[in-house]
Coordinates of C-alpha atoms in Angstrom, one line a residue:
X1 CA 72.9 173.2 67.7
X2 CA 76.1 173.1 66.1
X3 CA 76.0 169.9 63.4
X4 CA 78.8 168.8 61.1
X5 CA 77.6 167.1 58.3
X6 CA 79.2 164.1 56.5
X7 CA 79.1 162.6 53.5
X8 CA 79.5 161.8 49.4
X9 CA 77.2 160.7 47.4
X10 CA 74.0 161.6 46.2
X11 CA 71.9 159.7 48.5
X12 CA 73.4 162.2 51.2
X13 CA 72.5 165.3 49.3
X14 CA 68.5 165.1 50.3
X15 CA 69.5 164.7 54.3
X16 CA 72.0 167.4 54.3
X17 CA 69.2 169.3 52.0
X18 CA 66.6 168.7 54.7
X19 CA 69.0 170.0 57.8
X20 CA 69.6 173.3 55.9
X21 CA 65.6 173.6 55.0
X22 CA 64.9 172.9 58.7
X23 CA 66.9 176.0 59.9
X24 CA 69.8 173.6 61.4
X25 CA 73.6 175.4 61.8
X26 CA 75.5 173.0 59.4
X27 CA 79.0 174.2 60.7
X28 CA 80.7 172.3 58.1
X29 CA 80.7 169.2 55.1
X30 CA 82.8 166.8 55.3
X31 CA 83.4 164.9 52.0
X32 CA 85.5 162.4 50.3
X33 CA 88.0 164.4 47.6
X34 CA 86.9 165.4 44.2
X35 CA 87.8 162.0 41.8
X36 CA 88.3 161.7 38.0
X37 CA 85.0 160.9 36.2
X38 CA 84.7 160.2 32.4
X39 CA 86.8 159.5 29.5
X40 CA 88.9 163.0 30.1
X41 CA 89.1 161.5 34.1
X42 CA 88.2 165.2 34.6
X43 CA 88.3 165.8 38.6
X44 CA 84.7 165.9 39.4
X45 CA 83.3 166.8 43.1
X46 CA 81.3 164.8 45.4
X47 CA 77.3 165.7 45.3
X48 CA 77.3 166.6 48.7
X49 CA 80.5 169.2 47.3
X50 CA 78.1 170.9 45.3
X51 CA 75.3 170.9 47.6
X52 CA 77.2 172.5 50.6
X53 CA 78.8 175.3 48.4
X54 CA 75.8 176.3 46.5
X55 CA 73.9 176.5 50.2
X56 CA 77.1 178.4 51.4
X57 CA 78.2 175.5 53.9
X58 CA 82.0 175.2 53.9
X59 CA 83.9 172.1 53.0
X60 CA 86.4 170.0 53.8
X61 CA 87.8 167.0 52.5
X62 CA 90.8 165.2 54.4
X63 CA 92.7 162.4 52.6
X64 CA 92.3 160.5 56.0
X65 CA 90.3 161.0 59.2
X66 CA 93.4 159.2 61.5
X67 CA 95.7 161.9 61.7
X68 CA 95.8 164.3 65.0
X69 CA 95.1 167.2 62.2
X70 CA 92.1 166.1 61.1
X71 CA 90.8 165.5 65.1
X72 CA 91.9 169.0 65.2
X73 CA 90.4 171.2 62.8
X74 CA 86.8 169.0 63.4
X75 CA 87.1 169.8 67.4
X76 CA 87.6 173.7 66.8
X77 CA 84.1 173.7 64.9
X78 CA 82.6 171.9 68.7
X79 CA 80.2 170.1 67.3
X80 CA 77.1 169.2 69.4
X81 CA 76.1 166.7 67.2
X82 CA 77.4 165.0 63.5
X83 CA 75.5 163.7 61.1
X84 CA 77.1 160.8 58.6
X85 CA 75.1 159.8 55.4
X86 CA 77.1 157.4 53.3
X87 CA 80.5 159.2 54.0
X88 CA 82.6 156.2 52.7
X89 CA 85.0 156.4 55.5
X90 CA 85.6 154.9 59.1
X91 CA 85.6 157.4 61.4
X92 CA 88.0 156.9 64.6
X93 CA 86.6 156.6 67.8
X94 CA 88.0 159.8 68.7
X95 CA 86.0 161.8 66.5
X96 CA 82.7 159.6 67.0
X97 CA 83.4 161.0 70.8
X98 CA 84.0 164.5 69.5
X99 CA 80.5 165.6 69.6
X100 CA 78.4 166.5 72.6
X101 CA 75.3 164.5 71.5
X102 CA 77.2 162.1 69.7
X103 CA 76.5 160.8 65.6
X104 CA 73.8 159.7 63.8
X105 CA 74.5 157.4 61.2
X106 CA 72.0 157.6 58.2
X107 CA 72.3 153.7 56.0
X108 CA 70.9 153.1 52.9
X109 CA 69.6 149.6 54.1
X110 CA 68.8 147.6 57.3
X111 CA 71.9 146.8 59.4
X112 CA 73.4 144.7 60.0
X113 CA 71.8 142.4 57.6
X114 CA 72.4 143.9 54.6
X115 CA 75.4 146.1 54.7
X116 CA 78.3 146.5 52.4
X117 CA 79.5 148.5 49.4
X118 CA 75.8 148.0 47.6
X119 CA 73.1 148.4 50.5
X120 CA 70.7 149.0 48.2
X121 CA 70.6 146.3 45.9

């Protein structure tokens, strides 16, 4: 099964750890884009960055996920499933169709209740 794998931070990191322990084909990471961190606002990658490319999982990381480009590149991977753990963007409808068994969505707390920026708090 061919599995796209999306998201940031470290809470993603052990799910997208577990996927590649488990023997799953992680076609690709999607990620936000590497920010400035620290006084020198030195561009810093995403944990899920550094997970991926130390396991040999290639990444991108699209400014947007609206534009036909985007819907593109994702569709030539043809995912059979995708796999979104805190990816910190809304994903068009288009691409939440995209795969053949759909997306999981991994939350760091019980929704609806107690979504939002800080789930776990």
């Amino acid at each position: 099964m061919k599995i796209i794998f999306m998201g940031t931070p470290d809470f993603a990191v052990p799910c997208l750890e577990r996927l590649l322990e488990d023997g799953h084909e992680i076609s690709l990471v999607v990620t936000q884009a590497d920010k400035p961190k620290g006084r020198g606002h030195k561009l810093t990658p995403p944990p899920v960055k550094g997970c991926a490319l130390s396991n040999g999982v290639d990444v991108y990381q699209p400014a947007s996920m609206k534009t036909d480009e985007v819907y593109t590149y994702l569709a030539a991977f043809q995912p059979d499933l995708m796999v979104v753990v805190a990816y910190g963007k809304i994903l068009p409808p288009r691409i939440l169709e995209m795969p053949r068994y759909g997306c999981i969505n991994v939350h760091a707390s019980l929704l609806p209740r107690y979504r939002g920026a800080a789930p776990i708090q």
